[in-house]
């Protein structure tokens, strides 16, 4: 484990002041801010069919419109973490909130498709930065030895606020899909005002390198791969950005591993703890997204009356996540090891996906509830060791970039789920019907989660967990 640098005593004084200043409200407040990213993406998915016609977005443009904010967030969050290390996490957090607010407002009033896409990029960059900075802040405000408990509260708050914002946005009067984007904008502005009162300043590290070549390769690589995954349903087109993205990411690894001024420590890819963290992130985001995407298709198909209200079918999934994150955060020490919590959450996620697959052959929405709740609970449980392992892996000299991996890996998991769903549905729906296609999709997802859980547990064999030192933001 990397030791804190020469400024460790000063940082610890800042952390003590931060814990005293925010008190019990700091971690839930950070979860609230982090929820803005998912909320904006959820609202966009909810209203895109309405506004796409007005803006002239059709064909593959619809797929790009649904994913552009996620891609922008994942591609830039690691670089934003470096900026937070340099100029201070609180400043970057406030800047992200304001940028995200601007993106939401411009999305709501966008007169053309070009303005809409630019606005979604701003929203993705802004709120992706907010998520990354909020997550990194947790280790600074958590009581000593209680990081896992704080991560549980963070995850539960994140899920609660995401659901609440979606409910509020959906309850607004019909406005052609434009008014909903002002809900996260208002929350972001209020959050920006409250940040100085709730969160103590965490100083930056002026010695951190800029490494512009590394940033360009990483942003281009992540963005291209995610764009390719989002276009899997368009034959032939997806291969181009996927190939370019993989080449850029390989170049990033080769350049950074040889550079003396690298901003991201590529040696982490050789450590079992970090690799287990990546697998945990894929389990969490891939499993949750597979259930969410399948439920979006399955719920109106089984419902007595047609409905596509996101807040309706996301409720059992969200409730499960809230419970899973909060309970695991409180009890992870009792598991003796993060490894056990991660494995348990992965198995619960897999069981939930299998239950949801079985429900796809039933004729009632009630059959979906056990699978949705179990998948949500499993994903919520995995989110705690996922976050803990990322924080534990982050050296103090690159804390921001490494903790930014929390967002990037999450978006990759979501993109993999989208690609799997699109691929299976396009191949099987016409000949065998939606029910069979969803069963196959969820069965494959459950198998992937199971294998990843076993692999992560193997990587963490023999490791201790809660008693290990955890780096501070």
Tab-separated table of C-alpha atoms in Angstrom:
chain	number	residue	atom	x	y	z
A	1	UNK	CA	0.000	0.000	0.000
A	2	UNK	CA	1.352	3.389	-0.996
A	3	UNK	CA	2.115	5.694	1.923
A	4	UNK	CA	0.925	9.256	2.144
A	5	UNK	CA	3.473	11.801	1.002
A	6	UNK	CA	5.217	14.544	2.926
A	7	UNK	CA	1.964	16.476	3.255
A	8	UNK	CA	0.282	13.639	5.127
A	9	UNK	CA	-0.022	15.517	8.411
A	10	UNK	CA	-1.564	18.556	6.724
A	11	UNK	CA	-3.967	16.330	4.776
A	12	UNK	CA	-5.009	14.483	7.914
A	13	UNK	CA	-5.804	17.802	9.598
A	14	UNK	CA	-7.944	18.701	6.580
A	15	UNK	CA	-9.726	15.346	6.742
A	16	UNK	CA	-10.424	15.775	10.445
A	17	UNK	CA	-11.813	19.225	9.750
A	18	UNK	CA	-13.908	17.826	6.893
A	19	UNK	CA	-15.410	15.120	9.101
A	20	UNK	CA	-16.230	17.690	11.769
A	21	UNK	CA	-17.638	20.202	9.285
A	22	UNK	CA	-19.973	17.957	7.332
A	23	UNK	CA	-20.768	15.605	10.179
A	24	UNK	CA	-23.278	12.884	9.385
A	25	UNK	CA	-24.597	14.847	6.380
A	26	UNK	CA	-21.416	14.847	4.301
A	27	UNK	CA	-21.609	11.306	2.880
A	28	UNK	CA	-25.362	11.382	2.037
A	29	UNK	CA	-24.789	14.799	0.455
A	30	UNK	CA	-22.034	13.335	-1.721
A	31	UNK	CA	-24.363	10.495	-2.736
A	32	UNK	CA	-26.968	13.088	-3.689
A	33	UNK	CA	-24.513	14.919	-5.929
A	34	UNK	CA	-23.282	11.695	-7.528
A	35	UNK	CA	-26.877	10.733	-8.374
A	36	UNK	CA	-27.113	13.632	-10.822
A	37	UNK	CA	-25.177	11.693	-13.448
A	38	UNK	CA	-27.524	8.706	-13.505
A	39	UNK	CA	-30.551	10.987	-13.210
A	40	UNK	CA	-29.654	12.978	-16.311
A	41	UNK	CA	-29.044	9.791	-18.301
A	42	UNK	CA	-32.320	8.311	-17.063
A	43	UNK	CA	-34.305	11.436	-17.923
A	44	UNK	CA	-32.726	11.541	-21.362
A	45	UNK	CA	-33.731	7.924	-21.998
A	46	UNK	CA	-37.204	8.746	-20.769
A	47	UNK	CA	-37.854	11.760	-23.016
A	48	UNK	CA	-35.678	11.019	-26.056
A	49	UNK	CA	-38.494	9.386	-28.057
A	50	UNK	CA	-40.493	12.611	-27.636
A	51	UNK	CA	-37.813	15.173	-28.471
A	52	UNK	CA	-36.033	13.163	-31.192
A	53	UNK	CA	-38.735	13.909	-33.752
A	54	UNK	CA	-38.632	17.626	-33.042
A	55	UNK	CA	-34.843	17.693	-33.439
A	56	UNK	CA	-34.724	15.405	-36.472
A	57	UNK	CA	-32.702	12.673	-34.738
A	58	UNK	CA	-33.269	9.318	-36.451
A	59	UNK	CA	-31.593	5.960	-37.073
A	60	UNK	CA	-28.162	5.490	-35.532
A	61	UNK	CA	-28.420	9.071	-34.300
A	62	UNK	CA	-30.958	7.880	-31.733
A	63	UNK	CA	-28.447	5.380	-30.332
A	64	UNK	CA	-25.784	8.078	-30.186
A	65	UNK	CA	-28.207	10.480	-28.502
A	66	UNK	CA	-28.962	7.906	-25.803
A	67	UNK	CA	-25.291	7.284	-25.027
A	68	UNK	CA	-23.425	10.547	-25.675
A	69	UNK	CA	-23.607	11.781	-22.057
A	70	UNK	CA	-22.359	8.439	-20.714
A	71	UNK	CA	-19.489	8.364	-23.196
A	72	UNK	CA	-18.477	11.934	-22.374
A	73	UNK	CA	-18.508	11.173	-18.649
A	74	UNK	CA	-16.428	8.009	-18.913
A	75	UNK	CA	-13.911	9.511	-21.336
A	76	UNK	CA	-13.145	12.589	-19.218
A	77	UNK	CA	-13.632	11.574	-15.578
A	78	UNK	CA	-10.089	10.243	-15.082
A	79	UNK	CA	-8.593	13.448	-16.461
A	80	UNK	CA	-10.976	15.438	-14.264
A	81	UNK	CA	-9.603	13.475	-11.314
A	82	UNK	CA	-6.120	14.740	-12.133
A	83	UNK	CA	-7.454	18.295	-12.221
A	84	UNK	CA	-9.031	17.767	-8.799
A	85	UNK	CA	-5.686	16.598	-7.448
A	86	UNK	CA	-4.025	19.730	-8.774
A	87	UNK	CA	-6.447	22.539	-7.966
A	88	UNK	CA	-8.513	21.004	-5.167
A	89	UNK	CA	-11.423	18.593	-5.157
A	90	UNK	CA	-14.033	21.067	-3.895
A	91	UNK	CA	-13.347	23.561	-6.686
A	92	UNK	CA	-13.644	20.862	-9.325
A	93	UNK	CA	-16.828	19.553	-7.726
A	94	UNK	CA	-18.480	22.989	-7.897
A	95	UNK	CA	-17.234	23.526	-11.469
A	96	UNK	CA	-18.678	20.151	-12.499
A	97	UNK	CA	-22.050	21.037	-10.996
A	98	UNK	CA	-22.157	24.317	-12.926
A	99	UNK	CA	-21.070	22.697	-16.200
A	100	UNK	CA	-23.663	19.959	-15.762
A	101	UNK	CA	-26.329	22.559	-15.029
A	102	UNK	CA	-25.449	24.416	-18.219
A	103	UNK	CA	-25.678	21.145	-20.151
A	104	UNK	CA	-29.143	20.409	-18.749
A	105	UNK	CA	-30.470	23.887	-19.517
A	106	UNK	CA	-29.110	23.816	-23.062
A	107	UNK	CA	-30.571	20.339	-23.593
A	108	UNK	CA	-33.964	21.608	-22.467
A	109	UNK	CA	-33.962	24.518	-24.912
A	110	UNK	CA	-31.885	23.020	-27.749
A	111	UNK	CA	-33.329	24.207	-31.089
A	112	UNK	CA	-31.288	21.780	-33.207
A	113	UNK	CA	-29.755	18.327	-32.968
A	114	UNK	CA	-26.248	19.822	-32.958
A	115	UNK	CA	-27.025	21.954	-29.905
A	116	UNK	CA	-28.653	18.978	-28.205
A	117	UNK	CA	-25.580	16.754	-28.692
A	118	UNK	CA	-23.218	19.498	-27.506
A	119	UNK	CA	-25.416	20.064	-24.461
A	120	UNK	CA	-25.436	16.360	-23.613
A	121	UNK	CA	-21.644	16.297	-23.831
A	122	UNK	CA	-21.524	19.176	-21.338
A	123	UNK	CA	-23.973	17.394	-19.032
A	124	UNK	CA	-21.946	14.183	-19.251
A	125	UNK	CA	-18.596	15.872	-18.609
A	126	UNK	CA	-19.997	18.003	-15.796
A	127	UNK	CA	-21.919	15.378	-13.878
A	128	UNK	CA	-19.324	12.680	-14.588
A	129	UNK	CA	-16.806	14.973	-12.927
A	130	UNK	CA	-19.234	15.466	-10.035
A	131	UNK	CA	-19.591	11.711	-9.535
A	132	UNK	CA	-15.829	11.167	-9.616
A	133	UNK	CA	-15.097	14.021	-7.218
A	134	UNK	CA	-17.933	13.006	-4.873
A	135	UNK	CA	-16.716	9.422	-4.726
A	136	UNK	CA	-13.131	10.500	-4.085
A	137	UNK	CA	-14.353	12.822	-1.322
A	138	UNK	CA	-15.830	9.911	0.664
A	139	UNK	CA	-12.469	8.826	2.054
A	140	UNK	CA	-11.849	12.388	3.274
A	141	UNK	CA	-15.097	12.714	5.221
A	142	UNK	CA	-15.564	9.116	6.413
A	143	UNK	CA	-14.731	8.426	10.070
A	144	UNK	CA	-11.437	6.606	10.553
A	145	UNK	CA	-11.895	2.877	9.934
A	146	UNK	CA	-15.428	3.368	8.599
A	147	UNK	CA	-14.827	3.776	4.881
A	148	UNK	CA	-16.910	0.727	3.929
A	149	UNK	CA	-19.828	1.961	6.039
A	150	UNK	CA	-19.555	5.386	4.407
A	151	UNK	CA	-19.531	3.774	0.952
A	152	UNK	CA	-22.716	1.910	1.853
A	153	UNK	CA	-24.425	5.173	2.801
A	154	UNK	CA	-23.035	6.789	-0.356
A	155	UNK	CA	-24.466	4.020	-2.545
A	156	UNK	CA	-27.843	4.015	-0.795
A	157	UNK	CA	-28.133	7.815	-1.032
A	158	UNK	CA	-27.162	7.649	-4.691
A	159	UNK	CA	-29.969	5.172	-5.416
A	160	UNK	CA	-32.587	7.036	-3.355
A	161	UNK	CA	-31.924	10.415	-4.976
A	162	UNK	CA	-31.801	8.911	-8.481
A	163	UNK	CA	-35.281	7.456	-7.984
A	164	UNK	CA	-36.657	10.646	-6.433
A	165	UNK	CA	-35.398	12.839	-9.282
A	166	UNK	CA	-36.903	10.476	-11.858
A	167	UNK	CA	-40.237	10.489	-10.012
A	168	UNK	CA	-40.286	14.292	-9.862
A	169	UNK	CA	-39.292	14.660	-13.512
A	170	UNK	CA	-41.968	12.206	-14.594
A	171	UNK	CA	-44.634	13.978	-12.524
A	172	UNK	CA	-44.085	17.309	-14.281
A	173	UNK	CA	-46.717	18.458	-16.801
A	174	UNK	CA	-46.189	17.288	-20.359
A	175	UNK	CA	-43.865	19.729	-22.098
A	176	UNK	CA	-42.559	17.962	-25.149
A	177	UNK	CA	-39.828	16.382	-23.073
A	178	UNK	CA	-38.086	19.679	-22.217
A	179	UNK	CA	-39.081	20.605	-18.672
A	180	UNK	CA	-37.693	17.444	-17.079
A	181	UNK	CA	-34.076	18.512	-17.582
A	182	UNK	CA	-34.551	21.462	-15.243
A	183	UNK	CA	-35.019	19.101	-12.273
A	184	UNK	CA	-31.361	17.937	-12.077
A	185	UNK	CA	-30.308	21.484	-13.010
A	186	UNK	CA	-32.061	22.907	-9.956
A	187	UNK	CA	-30.638	20.185	-7.709
A	188	UNK	CA	-27.153	20.894	-9.069
A	189	UNK	CA	-27.401	24.640	-8.430
A	190	UNK	CA	-28.590	24.074	-4.865
A	191	UNK	CA	-25.791	21.540	-4.398
A	192	UNK	CA	-23.180	23.998	-5.656
A	193	UNK	CA	-24.385	26.556	-3.113
A	194	UNK	CA	-24.241	24.023	-0.266
A	195	UNK	CA	-20.862	22.476	-1.104
A	196	UNK	CA	-18.759	25.109	0.758
A	197	UNK	CA	-20.934	24.723	3.851
A	198	UNK	CA	-20.853	20.913	3.935
A	199	UNK	CA	-17.432	19.958	2.538
A	200	UNK	CA	-14.048	21.106	3.782
A	201	UNK	CA	-11.334	22.085	1.311
A	202	UNK	CA	-9.012	19.238	0.313
A	203	UNK	CA	-5.755	20.650	-1.030
A	204	UNK	CA	-4.379	19.654	-4.413
A	205	UNK	CA	-0.977	18.226	-5.317
A	206	UNK	CA	0.945	20.729	-7.399
A	207	UNK	CA	3.589	18.150	-8.338
A	208	UNK	CA	1.154	15.984	-10.314
A	209	UNK	CA	2.141	15.789	-13.998
A	210	UNK	CA	-0.143	16.988	-16.824
A	211	UNK	CA	0.920	14.397	-19.449
A	212	UNK	CA	-1.216	15.678	-22.321
A	213	UNK	CA	-0.399	12.782	-24.662
A	214	UNK	CA	-1.611	10.279	-22.087
A	215	UNK	CA	-4.851	12.219	-21.624
A	216	UNK	CA	-5.556	12.404	-25.352
A	217	UNK	CA	-4.928	8.686	-25.862
A	218	UNK	CA	-7.114	7.736	-22.894
A	219	UNK	CA	-10.010	10.070	-23.757
A	220	UNK	CA	-9.961	8.980	-27.395
A	221	UNK	CA	-9.646	5.294	-26.518
A	222	UNK	CA	-12.461	5.191	-23.967
A	223	UNK	CA	-14.739	7.341	-26.099
A	224	UNK	CA	-14.178	5.253	-29.236
A	225	UNK	CA	-14.693	1.888	-27.530
A	226	UNK	CA	-17.890	3.034	-25.825
A	227	UNK	CA	-19.165	4.524	-29.082
A	228	UNK	CA	-18.498	1.221	-30.814
A	229	UNK	CA	-20.288	-0.769	-28.121
A	230	UNK	CA	-23.305	1.532	-28.348
A	231	UNK	CA	-23.511	0.850	-32.100
A	232	UNK	CA	-23.370	-2.946	-31.957
A	233	UNK	CA	-26.919	-3.057	-33.299
A	234	UNK	CA	-25.756	-1.326	-36.508
A	235	UNK	CA	-23.939	-4.028	-38.562
A	236	UNK	CA	-20.465	-3.069	-39.758
A	237	UNK	CA	-20.373	0.413	-38.221
A	238	UNK	CA	-19.458	-0.673	-34.678
A	239	UNK	CA	-16.213	-2.341	-35.751
A	240	UNK	CA	-14.535	0.920	-36.796
A	241	UNK	CA	-14.699	2.817	-33.472
A	242	UNK	CA	-14.038	-0.404	-31.539
A	243	UNK	CA	-10.824	-1.041	-33.475
A	244	UNK	CA	-9.677	2.563	-33.164
A	245	UNK	CA	-10.512	2.620	-29.467
A	246	UNK	CA	-8.644	-0.574	-28.629
A	247	UNK	CA	-5.599	0.680	-30.560
A	248	UNK	CA	-5.652	3.974	-28.650
A	249	UNK	CA	-6.001	2.242	-25.276
A	250	UNK	CA	-3.105	-0.093	-26.061
A	251	UNK	CA	-1.052	2.936	-27.102
A	252	UNK	CA	-2.003	4.640	-23.840
A	253	UNK	CA	-0.790	1.659	-21.825
A	254	UNK	CA	2.507	1.391	-23.732
A	255	UNK	CA	3.214	5.127	-23.588
A	256	UNK	CA	2.291	5.507	-19.924
A	257	UNK	CA	4.201	2.420	-18.793
A	258	UNK	CA	7.418	3.901	-20.203
A	259	UNK	CA	6.853	7.562	-19.333
A	260	UNK	CA	8.535	9.041	-16.277
A	261	UNK	CA	5.800	11.682	-16.031
A	262	UNK	CA	2.750	9.427	-16.473
A	263	UNK	CA	-0.394	10.751	-14.776
A	264	UNK	CA	-1.903	7.274	-14.357
A	265	UNK	CA	0.066	4.440	-12.688
A	266	UNK	CA	-0.250	1.614	-15.222
A	267	UNK	CA	1.467	-0.744	-12.772
A	268	UNK	CA	-1.964	-1.026	-11.114
A	269	UNK	CA	-2.999	-3.345	-13.939
A	270	UNK	CA	-0.510	-5.834	-12.518
A	271	UNK	CA	-1.961	-5.792	-8.989
A	272	UNK	CA	-4.674	-8.277	-7.919
A	273	UNK	CA	-6.533	-5.681	-5.832
A	274	UNK	CA	-7.035	-3.275	-8.725
A	275	UNK	CA	-7.962	-6.050	-11.167
A	276	UNK	CA	-10.503	-7.332	-8.649
A	277	UNK	CA	-11.863	-3.785	-8.368
A	278	UNK	CA	-12.342	-3.635	-12.144
A	279	UNK	CA	-14.155	-6.982	-12.132
A	280	UNK	CA	-16.329	-5.841	-9.228
A	281	UNK	CA	-17.244	-2.713	-11.177
A	282	UNK	CA	-18.217	-4.748	-14.216
A	283	UNK	CA	-20.354	-7.063	-12.054
A	284	UNK	CA	-22.106	-4.100	-10.464
A	285	UNK	CA	-22.788	-2.061	-13.588
A	286	UNK	CA	-23.232	-4.907	-16.094
A	287	UNK	CA	-25.584	-6.892	-13.873
A	288	UNK	CA	-27.675	-3.867	-12.929
A	289	UNK	CA	-27.836	-2.610	-16.524
A	290	UNK	CA	-28.784	-6.044	-17.922
A	291	UNK	CA	-31.718	-6.211	-15.506
A	292	UNK	CA	-32.701	-2.600	-16.189
A	293	UNK	CA	-32.630	-2.929	-19.972
A	294	UNK	CA	-34.530	-6.220	-19.910
A	295	UNK	CA	-37.126	-4.848	-17.509
A	296	UNK	CA	-37.620	-1.833	-19.757
A	297	UNK	CA	-38.627	-4.215	-22.541
A	298	UNK	CA	-40.384	-6.793	-20.393
A	299	UNK	CA	-42.502	-4.600	-18.121
A	300	UNK	CA	-44.882	-3.121	-20.745
A	301	UNK	CA	-44.969	-6.512	-22.480
A	302	UNK	CA	-46.350	-8.180	-19.326
A	303	UNK	CA	-48.357	-5.283	-17.909
A	304	UNK	CA	-52.128	-5.411	-18.151
A	305	UNK	CA	-52.043	-1.869	-19.516
A	306	UNK	CA	-49.128	-0.563	-21.522
A	307	UNK	CA	-46.734	1.636	-19.601
A	308	UNK	CA	-43.118	2.602	-20.067
A	309	UNK	CA	-42.813	4.755	-16.948
A	310	UNK	CA	-39.217	4.401	-15.850
A	311	UNK	CA	-40.012	5.122	-12.219
A	312	UNK	CA	-42.490	2.235	-12.049
A	313	UNK	CA	-40.279	-0.643	-13.069
A	314	UNK	CA	-37.109	0.887	-11.640
A	315	UNK	CA	-38.630	1.053	-8.168
A	316	UNK	CA	-38.036	-2.606	-7.128
A	317	UNK	CA	-34.575	-2.508	-8.699
A	318	UNK	CA	-33.761	0.706	-6.838
A	319	UNK	CA	-35.151	-0.513	-3.520
A	320	UNK	CA	-33.003	-3.621	-3.785
A	321	UNK	CA	-29.917	-1.524	-4.500
A	322	UNK	CA	-30.582	0.774	-1.545
A	323	UNK	CA	-30.892	-2.182	0.831
A	324	UNK	CA	-27.908	-4.043	-0.629
A	325	UNK	CA	-25.543	-1.065	-0.452
A	326	UNK	CA	-26.577	0.077	3.025
A	327	UNK	CA	-26.533	-3.378	4.658
A	328	UNK	CA	-23.227	-4.383	3.048
A	329	UNK	CA	-21.625	-1.122	4.101
A	330	UNK	CA	-22.683	-1.748	7.694
A	331	UNK	CA	-21.772	-5.413	7.729
A	332	UNK	CA	-18.697	-5.701	5.510
A	333	UNK	CA	-16.356	-5.887	8.502
A	334	UNK	CA	-18.375	-8.824	9.765
A	335	UNK	CA	-17.692	-10.652	6.492
A	336	UNK	CA	-14.026	-10.632	7.603
A	337	UNK	CA	-12.970	-9.729	4.077
A	338	UNK	CA	-14.092	-7.554	1.207
A	339	UNK	CA	-13.647	-10.699	-0.839
A	340	UNK	CA	-16.613	-12.383	0.854
A	341	UNK	CA	-18.864	-9.359	0.417
A	342	UNK	CA	-17.954	-9.107	-3.256
A	343	UNK	CA	-18.549	-12.801	-3.902
A	344	UNK	CA	-21.857	-12.798	-2.021
A	345	UNK	CA	-23.081	-9.758	-3.972
A	346	UNK	CA	-22.056	-11.308	-7.299
A	347	UNK	CA	-23.919	-14.529	-6.537
A	348	UNK	CA	-27.008	-12.592	-5.460
A	349	UNK	CA	-26.880	-10.586	-8.692
A	350	UNK	CA	-26.607	-13.767	-10.757
A	351	UNK	CA	-29.545	-15.367	-8.923
A	352	UNK	CA	-31.605	-12.225	-9.526
A	353	UNK	CA	-30.847	-12.283	-13.238
A	354	UNK	CA	-31.860	-15.955	-13.461
A	355	UNK	CA	-35.104	-15.195	-11.605
A	356	UNK	CA	-35.818	-12.333	-13.999
A	357	UNK	CA	-35.125	-14.632	-16.948
A	358	UNK	CA	-37.687	-17.091	-15.590
A	359	UNK	CA	-40.191	-14.249	-15.180
A	360	UNK	CA	-39.895	-13.384	-18.876
A	361	UNK	CA	-42.002	-16.471	-19.617
A	362	UNK	CA	-44.737	-15.536	-17.143
A	363	UNK	CA	-47.808	-13.414	-17.811
A	364	UNK	CA	-47.724	-11.019	-14.844
A	365	UNK	CA	-45.482	-8.141	-13.858
A	366	UNK	CA	-45.505	-9.503	-10.294
A	367	UNK	CA	-43.293	-12.341	-11.523
A	368	UNK	CA	-40.578	-9.761	-12.279
A	369	UNK	CA	-40.402	-8.370	-8.753
A	370	UNK	CA	-38.207	-11.045	-7.074
A	371	UNK	CA	-35.643	-10.901	-9.880
A	372	UNK	CA	-35.525	-7.112	-9.904
A	373	UNK	CA	-35.179	-6.835	-6.127
A	374	UNK	CA	-32.508	-9.558	-5.931
A	375	UNK	CA	-30.489	-8.111	-8.816
A	376	UNK	CA	-30.678	-4.639	-7.311
A	377	UNK	CA	-29.649	-5.945	-3.901
A	378	UNK	CA	-26.730	-7.884	-5.357
A	379	UNK	CA	-25.524	-4.929	-7.424
A	380	UNK	CA	-25.845	-2.631	-4.415
A	381	UNK	CA	-23.872	-5.087	-2.295
A	382	UNK	CA	-21.076	-5.301	-4.900
A	383	UNK	CA	-20.903	-1.501	-5.200
A	384	UNK	CA	-19.431	-1.257	-1.691
A	385	UNK	CA	-16.388	-3.564	-2.154
A	386	UNK	CA	-16.024	-2.110	-5.654
A	387	UNK	CA	-15.622	1.392	-4.277
A	388	UNK	CA	-13.494	0.220	-1.374
A	389	UNK	CA	-11.042	-1.626	-3.626
A	390	UNK	CA	-10.718	1.364	-5.961
A	391	UNK	CA	-9.931	3.682	-3.049
A	392	UNK	CA	-7.552	1.152	-1.537
A	393	UNK	CA	-5.710	0.817	-4.858
A	394	UNK	CA	-5.266	4.565	-5.357
A	395	UNK	CA	-1.837	5.964	-4.454
A	396	UNK	CA	-1.902	9.420	-2.880
A	397	UNK	CA	0.095	10.838	-5.815
A	398	UNK	CA	-2.600	9.815	-8.326
A	399	UNK	CA	-5.680	9.614	-6.136
A	400	UNK	CA	-8.001	11.557	-8.449
A	401	UNK	CA	-7.221	9.709	-11.704
A	402	UNK	CA	-7.413	6.273	-10.063
A	403	UNK	CA	-10.666	6.948	-8.207
A	404	UNK	CA	-12.070	8.209	-11.516
A	405	UNK	CA	-11.901	4.587	-12.643
A	406	UNK	CA	-15.038	4.087	-10.513
A	407	UNK	CA	-17.079	5.989	-13.101
A	408	UNK	CA	-15.256	4.763	-16.209
A	409	UNK	CA	-15.588	1.073	-15.337
A	410	UNK	CA	-19.241	1.606	-14.491
A	411	UNK	CA	-19.908	3.049	-17.938
A	412	UNK	CA	-18.063	0.164	-19.598
A	413	UNK	CA	-20.243	-2.326	-17.753
A	414	UNK	CA	-23.371	-0.487	-18.841
A	415	UNK	CA	-22.134	-0.362	-22.453
A	416	UNK	CA	-21.406	-4.113	-22.445
A	417	UNK	CA	-24.962	-4.759	-21.247
A	418	UNK	CA	-26.385	-2.523	-23.986
A	419	UNK	CA	-24.290	-4.321	-26.613
A	420	UNK	CA	-25.318	-7.774	-25.355
A	421	UNK	CA	-29.004	-6.847	-25.277
A	422	UNK	CA	-28.913	-5.292	-28.746
A	423	UNK	CA	-27.022	-8.233	-30.209
A	424	UNK	CA	-29.265	-10.955	-28.780
A	425	UNK	CA	-32.505	-9.082	-29.402
A	426	UNK	CA	-31.588	-8.399	-33.035
A	427	UNK	CA	-30.782	-12.070	-33.620
A	428	UNK	CA	-33.585	-13.824	-31.742
A	429	UNK	CA	-36.602	-11.538	-31.387
A	430	UNK	CA	-37.944	-11.978	-34.910
A	431	UNK	CA	-37.770	-15.761	-35.055
A	432	UNK	CA	-38.364	-16.798	-31.439
A	433	UNK	CA	-40.127	-13.844	-29.828
A	434	UNK	CA	-39.135	-11.341	-27.158
A	435	UNK	CA	-39.551	-13.737	-24.252
A	436	UNK	CA	-36.956	-16.174	-25.583
A	437	UNK	CA	-34.543	-13.363	-26.494
A	438	UNK	CA	-34.755	-11.876	-22.994
A	439	UNK	CA	-34.259	-15.296	-21.407
A	440	UNK	CA	-31.075	-15.812	-23.411
A	441	UNK	CA	-29.834	-12.278	-22.675
A	442	UNK	CA	-30.367	-12.595	-18.934
A	443	UNK	CA	-28.938	-16.114	-18.863
A	444	UNK	CA	-25.728	-14.931	-20.532
A	445	UNK	CA	-25.571	-11.949	-18.170
A	446	UNK	CA	-25.955	-14.221	-15.136
A	447	UNK	CA	-23.137	-16.456	-16.389
A	448	UNK	CA	-20.844	-13.459	-16.973
A	449	UNK	CA	-21.545	-12.130	-13.477
A	450	UNK	CA	-20.926	-15.564	-11.951
A	451	UNK	CA	-17.582	-16.024	-13.718
A	452	UNK	CA	-16.463	-12.477	-12.879
A	453	UNK	CA	-17.399	-13.001	-9.228
A	454	UNK	CA	-15.366	-16.188	-8.993
A	455	UNK	CA	-12.407	-14.522	-10.735
A	456	UNK	CA	-12.527	-11.501	-8.407
A	457	UNK	CA	-12.696	-13.735	-5.340
A	458	UNK	CA	-9.689	-15.682	-6.613
A	459	UNK	CA	-7.680	-12.487	-7.117
A	460	UNK	CA	-8.439	-11.416	-3.552
A	461	UNK	CA	-7.559	-14.728	-1.944
A	462	UNK	CA	-5.484	-14.312	1.212
A	463	UNK	CA	-6.031	-10.550	1.434
A	464	UNK	CA	-7.235	-8.696	4.499
A	465	UNK	CA	-9.685	-5.875	4.041
A	466	UNK	CA	-11.170	-3.506	6.554
A	467	UNK	CA	-8.078	-3.384	8.713
A	468	UNK	CA	-5.844	-2.256	5.826
A	469	UNK	CA	-4.894	1.399	5.524
A	470	UNK	CA	-7.015	3.331	3.093
A	471	UNK	CA	-5.589	6.339	1.231
A	472	UNK	CA	-7.180	9.713	1.825
A	473	UNK	CA	-8.466	12.011	-0.925
